[in-house]
PDB file of C-alpha atoms in Angstrom:
ATOM      1  CA  UNK I 273     -33.088  21.929   5.945  1.00  0.00           C
ATOM      2  CA  UNK I 274     -33.542  20.249   2.628  1.00  0.00           C
ATOM      3  CA  UNK I 275     -32.671  21.903  -0.647  1.00  0.00           C
ATOM      4  CA  UNK I 276     -32.106  21.176  -4.312  1.00  0.00           C
ATOM      5  CA  UNK I 277     -29.668  22.739  -6.753  1.00  0.00           C
ATOM      6  CA  UNK I 278     -29.974  22.352 -10.497  1.00  0.00           C
ATOM      7  CA  UNK I 279     -26.827  23.290 -12.338  1.00  0.00           C
ATOM      8  CA  UNK I 280     -27.454  24.994 -15.643  1.00  0.00           C
ATOM      9  CA  UNK I 281     -30.656  26.918 -16.237  1.00  0.00           C
ATOM     10  CA  UNK I 282     -30.378  26.193 -19.966  1.00  0.00           C
ATOM     11  CA  UNK I 283     -28.973  23.103 -21.666  1.00  0.00           C
ATOM     12  CA  UNK I 284     -28.761  22.533 -25.418  1.00  0.00           C
ATOM     13  CA  UNK I 285     -28.118  19.164 -27.038  1.00  0.00           C
ATOM     14  CA  UNK I 286     -28.265  17.891 -30.579  1.00  0.00           C
ATOM     15  CA  UNK I 287     -30.973  15.452 -31.558  1.00  0.00           C
ATOM     16  CA  UNK I 288     -29.687  11.957 -30.850  1.00  0.00           C
ATOM     17  CA  UNK I 289     -27.112  13.121 -28.310  1.00  0.00           C
ATOM     18  CA  UNK I 290     -26.961  12.250 -24.633  1.00  0.00           C
ATOM     19  CA  UNK I 291     -29.089  14.320 -22.299  1.00  0.00           C
ATOM     20  CA  UNK I 292     -27.632  15.045 -18.848  1.00  0.00           C
ATOM     21  CA  UNK I 293     -29.462  17.342 -16.441  1.00  0.00           C
ATOM     22  CA  UNK I 294     -27.813  17.844 -13.080  1.00  0.00           C
ATOM     23  CA  UNK I 295     -29.427  17.878  -9.669  1.00  0.00           C
ATOM     24  CA  UNK I 296     -27.734  17.968  -6.280  1.00  0.00           C
ATOM     25  CA  UNK I 297     -29.609  17.804  -3.025  1.00  0.00           C
ATOM     26  CA  UNK I 298     -29.100  18.536   0.617  1.00  0.00           C
ATOM     27  CA  UNK I 299     -31.047  16.552   3.169  1.00  0.00           C
ATOM     28  CA  UNK I 300     -30.700  15.661   6.831  1.00  0.00           C
ATOM     29  CA  UNK I 301     -32.701  12.485   6.308  1.00  0.00           C
ATOM     30  CA  UNK I 302     -32.707   9.900   3.509  1.00  0.00           C
ATOM     31  CA  UNK I 303     -34.331  11.870   0.728  1.00  0.00           C
ATOM     32  CA  UNK I 304     -37.230  11.213  -1.558  1.00  0.00           C
ATOM     33  CA  UNK I 305     -36.306  12.701  -4.922  1.00  0.00           C
ATOM     34  CA  UNK I 306     -38.317  13.424  -8.034  1.00  0.00           C
ATOM     35  CA  UNK I 307     -37.912  14.677 -11.576  1.00  0.00           C
ATOM     36  CA  UNK I 308     -40.753  16.457 -13.339  1.00  0.00           C
ATOM     37  CA  UNK I 309     -41.092  17.790 -16.870  1.00  0.00           C
ATOM     38  CA  UNK I 310     -43.128  20.836 -17.819  1.00  0.00           C
ATOM     39  CA  UNK I 311     -44.130  21.500 -21.404  1.00  0.00           C
ATOM     40  CA  UNK I 312     -45.205  25.024 -22.372  1.00  0.00           C
ATOM     41  CA  UNK I 313     -48.486  26.091 -20.786  1.00  0.00           C
ATOM     42  CA  UNK I 314     -48.920  22.759 -19.065  1.00  0.00           C
ATOM     43  CA  UNK I 315     -48.613  21.438 -15.552  1.00  0.00           C
ATOM     44  CA  UNK I 316     -45.814  19.253 -14.257  1.00  0.00           C
ATOM     45  CA  UNK I 317     -45.625  15.636 -15.326  1.00  0.00           C
ATOM     46  CA  UNK I 318     -43.823  13.100 -13.177  1.00  0.00           C
ATOM     47  CA  UNK I 319     -40.849  11.540 -14.952  1.00  0.00           C
ATOM     48  CA  UNK I 320     -39.506   9.384 -12.159  1.00  0.00           C
ATOM     49  CA  UNK I 321     -39.049   9.117  -8.425  1.00  0.00           C
ATOM     50  CA  UNK I 322     -36.549   7.761  -5.926  1.00  0.00           C
ATOM     51  CA  UNK I 323     -37.885   6.619  -2.578  1.00  0.00           C
ATOM     52  CA  UNK I 324     -34.997   4.573  -1.159  1.00  0.00           C
ATOM     53  CA  UNK I 325     -35.379   1.458  -3.281  1.00  0.00           C
ATOM     54  CA  UNK I 326     -33.135   0.845  -6.296  1.00  0.00           C
ATOM     55  CA  UNK I 327     -30.574   3.586  -6.845  1.00  0.00           C
ATOM     56  CA  UNK I 328     -31.029   3.529 -10.622  1.00  0.00           C
ATOM     57  CA  UNK I 329     -34.537   4.668 -11.389  1.00  0.00           C
ATOM     58  CA  UNK I 330     -36.140   4.325 -14.791  1.00  0.00           C
ATOM     59  CA  UNK I 331     -38.893   6.699 -15.790  1.00  0.00           C
ATOM     60  CA  UNK I 332     -41.094   7.517 -18.712  1.00  0.00           C
ATOM     61  CA  UNK I 333     -39.963   8.590 -22.183  1.00  0.00           C
ATOM     62  CA  UNK I 334     -36.619   6.807 -21.847  1.00  0.00           C
ATOM     63  CA  UNK I 335     -35.335   8.918 -18.960  1.00  0.00           C
ATOM     64  CA  UNK I 336     -33.503   7.530 -15.976  1.00  0.00           C
ATOM     65  CA  UNK I 337     -31.738   8.901 -12.933  1.00  0.00           C
ATOM     66  CA  UNK I 338     -29.182   7.506 -10.534  1.00  0.00           C
ATOM     67  CA  UNK I 339     -29.159   8.285  -6.830  1.00  0.00           C
ATOM     68  CA  UNK I 340     -25.596   8.725  -5.581  1.00  0.00           C
ATOM     69  CA  UNK I 341     -25.467   9.298  -1.860  1.00  0.00           C
ATOM     70  CA  UNK I 342     -21.715   9.930  -1.822  1.00  0.00           C
ATOM     71  CA  UNK I 343     -22.142  12.755  -4.325  1.00  0.00           C
ATOM     72  CA  UNK I 344     -25.565  13.895  -3.052  1.00  0.00           C
ATOM     73  CA  UNK I 345     -26.691  13.821  -6.660  1.00  0.00           C
ATOM     74  CA  UNK I 346     -29.689  12.657  -8.650  1.00  0.00           C
ATOM     75  CA  UNK I 347     -28.833  13.505 -12.243  1.00  0.00           C
ATOM     76  CA  UNK I 348     -31.315  12.858 -15.045  1.00  0.00           C
ATOM     77  CA  UNK I 349     -30.129  11.204 -18.241  1.00  0.00           C
ATOM     78  CA  UNK I 350     -31.438   9.986 -21.568  1.00  0.00           C
ATOM     79  CA  UNK I 351     -29.182   8.241 -24.092  1.00  0.00           C
ATOM     80  CA  UNK I 352     -30.630   9.884 -27.194  1.00  0.00           C
ATOM     81  CA  UNK I 353     -32.469  13.192 -27.275  1.00  0.00           C
ATOM     82  CA  UNK I 354     -35.629  13.657 -29.304  1.00  0.00           C
ATOM     83  CA  UNK I 355     -37.051  16.953 -30.450  1.00  0.00           C
ATOM     84  CA  UNK I 356     -40.084  16.249 -28.279  1.00  0.00           C
ATOM     85  CA  UNK I 357     -37.872  16.317 -25.161  1.00  0.00           C
ATOM     86  CA  UNK I 358     -37.579  20.089 -25.388  1.00  0.00           C
ATOM     87  CA  UNK I 359     -39.168  21.330 -22.180  1.00  0.00           C
ATOM     88  CA  UNK I 360     -38.328  22.526 -18.695  1.00  0.00           C
ATOM     89  CA  UNK I 361     -37.213  19.969 -16.138  1.00  0.00           C
ATOM     90  CA  UNK I 362     -37.507  20.294 -12.390  1.00  0.00           C
ATOM     91  CA  UNK I 363     -35.802  18.297  -9.683  1.00  0.00           C
ATOM     92  CA  UNK I 364     -37.517  18.172  -6.292  1.00  0.00           C
ATOM     93  CA  UNK I 365     -36.877  16.773  -2.839  1.00  0.00           C
ATOM     94  CA  UNK I 366     -39.699  15.890  -0.495  1.00  0.00           C
ATOM     95  CA  UNK I 367     -39.535  17.741   2.801  1.00  0.00           C
ATOM     96  CA  UNK I 368     -39.909  14.829   5.163  1.00  0.00           C
ATOM     97  CA  UNK I 369     -38.386  16.679   8.081  1.00  0.00           C
ATOM     98  CA  UNK I 370     -41.396  18.991   8.384  1.00  0.00           C
ATOM     99  CA  UNK I 371     -43.825  16.091   8.168  1.00  0.00           C
ATOM    100  CA  UNK I 372     -45.702  17.646   5.273  1.00  0.00           C
ATOM    101  CA  UNK I 373     -43.655  16.066   2.498  1.00  0.00           C
ATOM    102  CA  UNK I 374     -44.101  19.255   0.513  1.00  0.00           C
ATOM    103  CA  UNK I 375     -41.734  19.530  -2.408  1.00  0.00           C
ATOM    104  CA  UNK I 376     -38.743  21.783  -2.473  1.00  0.00           C
ATOM    105  CA  UNK I 377     -38.000  22.441  -6.103  1.00  0.00           C
ATOM    106  CA  UNK I 378     -34.896  23.374  -7.964  1.00  0.00           C
ATOM    107  CA  UNK I 379     -35.047  26.401 -10.210  1.00  0.00           C
ATOM    108  CA  UNK I 380     -35.445  24.276 -13.317  1.00  0.00           C
ATOM    109  CA  UNK I 381     -33.406  23.505 -16.435  1.00  0.00           C
ATOM    110  CA  UNK I 382     -34.738  24.381 -19.839  1.00  0.00           C
ATOM    111  CA  UNK I 383     -33.686  21.759 -22.386  1.00  0.00           C
ATOM    112  CA  UNK I 384     -33.321  22.748 -26.006  1.00  0.00           C
ATOM    113  CA  UNK I 385     -32.894  20.041 -28.655  1.00  0.00           C
ATOM    114  CA  UNK I 386     -31.182  21.091 -31.853  1.00  0.00           C
ATOM    115  CA  UNK I 387     -31.986  19.452 -35.167  1.00  0.00           C
TER     116      UNK I 387
ATOM    117  CA  UNK Q 280     -61.376  12.006 -11.660  1.00  0.00           C
ATOM    118  CA  UNK Q 281     -58.600  10.903 -13.966  1.00  0.00           C
ATOM    119  CA  UNK Q 282     -56.294  13.727 -12.977  1.00  0.00           C
ATOM    120  CA  UNK Q 283     -56.028  16.902 -10.950  1.00  0.00           C
ATOM    121  CA  UNK Q 284     -58.376  19.505 -12.342  1.00  0.00           C
ATOM    122  CA  UNK Q 285     -57.948  23.237 -11.841  1.00  0.00           C
ATOM    123  CA  UNK Q 286     -60.241  26.087 -12.763  1.00  0.00           C
ATOM    124  CA  UNK Q 287     -60.220  28.574 -14.240  1.00  0.00           C
ATOM    125  CA  UNK Q 288     -57.263  27.922 -16.521  1.00  0.00           C
ATOM    126  CA  UNK Q 289     -56.758  31.645 -16.936  1.00  0.00           C
ATOM    127  CA  UNK Q 290     -57.876  34.554 -14.800  1.00  0.00           C
ATOM    128  CA  UNK Q 291     -57.375  38.234 -15.499  1.00  0.00           C
ATOM    129  CA  UNK Q 292     -58.320  40.607 -12.727  1.00  0.00           C
ATOM    130  CA  UNK Q 293     -57.845  44.175 -11.675  1.00  0.00           C
ATOM    131  CA  UNK Q 294     -55.603  45.177  -8.834  1.00  0.00           C
ATOM    132  CA  UNK Q 295     -57.524  45.183  -5.570  1.00  0.00           C
ATOM    133  CA  UNK Q 296     -60.083  42.567  -6.574  1.00  0.00           C
ATOM    134  CA  UNK Q 297     -60.466  39.202  -4.855  1.00  0.00           C
ATOM    135  CA  UNK Q 298     -59.972  35.958  -6.793  1.00  0.00           C
ATOM    136  CA  UNK Q 299     -60.802  32.351  -6.040  1.00  0.00           C
ATOM    137  CA  UNK Q 300     -58.987  29.434  -7.619  1.00  0.00           C
ATOM    138  CA  UNK Q 301     -60.324  25.900  -7.521  1.00  0.00           C
ATOM    139  CA  UNK Q 302     -58.648  22.521  -7.394  1.00  0.00           C
ATOM    140  CA  UNK Q 303     -60.239  19.078  -7.747  1.00  0.00           C
ATOM    141  CA  UNK Q 304     -57.700  16.446  -6.647  1.00  0.00           C
ATOM    142  CA  UNK Q 305     -57.498  12.877  -7.836  1.00  0.00           C
ATOM    143  CA  UNK Q 306     -60.191  10.841  -6.119  1.00  0.00           C
ATOM    144  CA  UNK Q 307     -58.835   9.065  -3.057  1.00  0.00           C
ATOM    145  CA  UNK Q 308     -55.802  11.298  -2.667  1.00  0.00           C
ATOM    146  CA  UNK Q 309     -55.594  12.476   0.907  1.00  0.00           C
ATOM    147  CA  UNK Q 310     -52.871  15.088   0.517  1.00  0.00           C
ATOM    148  CA  UNK Q 311     -53.317  18.311  -1.444  1.00  0.00           C
ATOM    149  CA  UNK Q 312     -50.746  21.018  -2.090  1.00  0.00           C
ATOM    150  CA  UNK Q 313     -50.777  24.494  -3.623  1.00  0.00           C
ATOM    151  CA  UNK Q 314     -47.665  25.960  -5.270  1.00  0.00           C
ATOM    152  CA  UNK Q 315     -46.949  29.225  -7.049  1.00  0.00           C
ATOM    153  CA  UNK Q 316     -44.773  29.555 -10.133  1.00  0.00           C
ATOM    154  CA  UNK Q 317     -43.719  33.055 -11.036  1.00  0.00           C
ATOM    155  CA  UNK Q 318     -42.482  33.765 -14.554  1.00  0.00           C
ATOM    156  CA  UNK Q 319     -38.960  32.492 -15.010  1.00  0.00           C
ATOM    157  CA  UNK Q 320     -38.766  31.101 -11.505  1.00  0.00           C
ATOM    158  CA  UNK Q 321     -39.166  27.775  -9.805  1.00  0.00           C
ATOM    159  CA  UNK Q 322     -42.115  26.622  -7.806  1.00  0.00           C
ATOM    160  CA  UNK Q 323     -42.718  27.772  -4.264  1.00  0.00           C
ATOM    161  CA  UNK Q 324     -44.858  25.958  -1.741  1.00  0.00           C
ATOM    162  CA  UNK Q 325     -47.929  27.772  -0.445  1.00  0.00           C
ATOM    163  CA  UNK Q 326     -50.114  25.468   1.635  1.00  0.00           C
ATOM    164  CA  UNK Q 327     -50.728  21.791   2.336  1.00  0.00           C
ATOM    165  CA  UNK Q 328     -53.755  19.773   3.446  1.00  0.00           C
ATOM    166  CA  UNK Q 329     -53.661  16.203   4.733  1.00  0.00           C
ATOM    167  CA  UNK Q 330     -56.906  14.541   5.710  1.00  0.00           C
ATOM    168  CA  UNK Q 331     -58.404  16.128   8.794  1.00  0.00           C
ATOM    169  CA  UNK Q 332     -55.100  17.447  10.095  1.00  0.00           C
ATOM    170  CA  UNK Q 333     -54.489  21.168  10.484  1.00  0.00           C
ATOM    171  CA  UNK Q 334     -53.141  22.562   7.209  1.00  0.00           C
ATOM    172  CA  UNK Q 335     -49.544  23.717   6.898  1.00  0.00           C
ATOM    173  CA  UNK Q 336     -49.857  27.366   5.892  1.00  0.00           C
ATOM    174  CA  UNK Q 337     -46.188  28.168   6.277  1.00  0.00           C
ATOM    175  CA  UNK Q 338     -45.727  29.070   2.617  1.00  0.00           C
ATOM    176  CA  UNK Q 339     -48.499  31.633   2.302  1.00  0.00           C
ATOM    177  CA  UNK Q 340     -46.791  34.942   1.446  1.00  0.00           C
ATOM    178  CA  UNK Q 341     -49.238  37.233   3.245  1.00  0.00           C
ATOM    179  CA  UNK Q 342     -52.552  37.261   5.078  1.00  0.00           C
ATOM    180  CA  UNK Q 343     -54.241  38.142   1.794  1.00  0.00           C
ATOM    181  CA  UNK Q 344     -53.825  34.474   0.860  1.00  0.00           C
ATOM    182  CA  UNK Q 345     -56.029  31.761   2.303  1.00  0.00           C
ATOM    183  CA  UNK Q 346     -57.177  28.299   1.327  1.00  0.00           C
ATOM    184  CA  UNK Q 347     -59.805  25.816   2.329  1.00  0.00           C
ATOM    185  CA  UNK Q 348     -60.434  22.187   1.647  1.00  0.00           C
ATOM    186  CA  UNK Q 349     -63.663  20.285   2.113  1.00  0.00           C
ATOM    187  CA  UNK Q 350     -62.830  16.872   3.528  1.00  0.00           C
ATOM    188  CA  UNK Q 351     -60.636  15.083   1.028  1.00  0.00           C
ATOM    189  CA  UNK Q 352     -62.077  16.768  -2.024  1.00  0.00           C
ATOM    190  CA  UNK Q 353     -62.143  20.214  -3.540  1.00  0.00           C
ATOM    191  CA  UNK Q 354     -59.851  22.998  -2.406  1.00  0.00           C
ATOM    192  CA  UNK Q 355     -60.090  26.710  -3.078  1.00  0.00           C
ATOM    193  CA  UNK Q 356     -57.263  29.214  -2.874  1.00  0.00           C
ATOM    194  CA  UNK Q 357     -58.429  32.771  -2.281  1.00  0.00           C
ATOM    195  CA  UNK Q 358     -56.356  35.871  -2.842  1.00  0.00           C
ATOM    196  CA  UNK Q 359     -57.849  39.061  -1.452  1.00  0.00           C
ATOM    197  CA  UNK Q 360     -57.035  42.569  -2.678  1.00  0.00           C
ATOM    198  CA  UNK Q 361     -54.821  41.224  -5.451  1.00  0.00           C
ATOM    199  CA  UNK Q 362     -51.569  42.961  -6.250  1.00  0.00           C
ATOM    200  CA  UNK Q 363     -49.530  42.881  -9.451  1.00  0.00           C
ATOM    201  CA  UNK Q 364     -46.894  40.748  -7.773  1.00  0.00           C
ATOM    202  CA  UNK Q 365     -49.535  38.042  -7.327  1.00  0.00           C
ATOM    203  CA  UNK Q 366     -49.419  37.425 -11.082  1.00  0.00           C
ATOM    204  CA  UNK Q 367     -48.217  33.856 -11.509  1.00  0.00           C
ATOM    205  CA  UNK Q 368     -49.311  30.332 -12.318  1.00  0.00           C
ATOM    206  CA  UNK Q 369     -50.906  28.643  -9.337  1.00  0.00           C
ATOM    207  CA  UNK Q 370     -50.467  24.887  -9.371  1.00  0.00           C
ATOM    208  CA  UNK Q 371     -52.323  22.323  -7.330  1.00  0.00           C
ATOM    209  CA  UNK Q 372     -51.058  18.810  -6.665  1.00  0.00           C
ATOM    210  CA  UNK Q 373     -52.401  15.781  -4.861  1.00  0.00           C
ATOM    211  CA  UNK Q 374     -50.855  12.570  -3.623  1.00  0.00           C
ATOM    212  CA  UNK Q 375     -52.252   9.307  -2.369  1.00  0.00           C
ATOM    213  CA  UNK Q 376     -50.201   9.437   0.772  1.00  0.00           C
ATOM    214  CA  UNK Q 377     -47.398  11.454   2.281  1.00  0.00           C
ATOM    215  CA  UNK Q 378     -44.577   9.507   0.679  1.00  0.00           C
ATOM    216  CA  UNK Q 379     -46.276   9.183  -2.674  1.00  0.00           C
ATOM    217  CA  UNK Q 380     -45.528  11.180  -5.765  1.00  0.00           C
ATOM    218  CA  UNK Q 381     -47.503  14.357  -6.276  1.00  0.00           C
ATOM    219  CA  UNK Q 382     -49.615  14.716  -9.388  1.00  0.00           C
ATOM    220  CA  UNK Q 383     -50.117  18.215 -10.695  1.00  0.00           C
ATOM    221  CA  UNK Q 384     -52.949  20.015 -12.399  1.00  0.00           C
ATOM    222  CA  UNK Q 385     -52.386  22.239 -15.414  1.00  0.00           C
ATOM    223  CA  UNK Q 386     -52.532  25.322 -13.228  1.00  0.00           C
ATOM    224  CA  UNK Q 387     -54.371  28.620 -13.177  1.00  0.00           C
ATOM    225  CA  UNK Q 388     -52.564  31.528 -14.829  1.00  0.00           C
ATOM    226  CA  UNK Q 389     -53.423  34.647 -12.857  1.00  0.00           C
ATOM    227  CA  UNK Q 390     -52.779  38.060 -14.343  1.00  0.00           C
ATOM    228  CA  UNK Q 391     -53.334  41.128 -12.171  1.00  0.00           C
ATOM    229  CA  UNK Q 392     -53.575  44.337 -14.162  1.00  0.00           C
TER     230      UNK Q 392
END
């Protein structure tokens, strides 16, 4: 069965500091992995996706993530945090094994950016 | 349309009433998903539609929940005899194909009093 674990339900960083949000996955098949951001009272917006091409994936708003098979990780990073990055971030793996490709989500990490 | 559209954006209902939530996927997207997001929790899968294939209903929490989809267009999620534990944000997503990224609507916030 596929699963996703996000370490740290809350992360605080100073404005201008590195953002690192952790995601580890479990999958019996090569995974498709995604990061989404959710601003208050809004739906989920796709940040980036990994679908077995380049292991370093660049997304919107300066975010990127690196797929590391040996570590079963897909951590999200951004070199310099902006106040506007404050939101909740979800990592998801696509359930290919069932054939539906439904997403299995992590529990989310709420990012707080300090001035 | 330009994005996934959900209506209503907010719904307040009394315990025991039926509610119907609507989702308009992105035009041309064959796959449609419903998820539920309870306060302070992650998202849980409810049901999936792909073209003319039988839907995957494995995530529906009880037989009070049902969903339909007309062809590759609108979907409705119906909750009968609502309970307080049904209070949540219901999110709809669509994707162009199975391996494609899912694009989400803004959700319907359901409050059962």
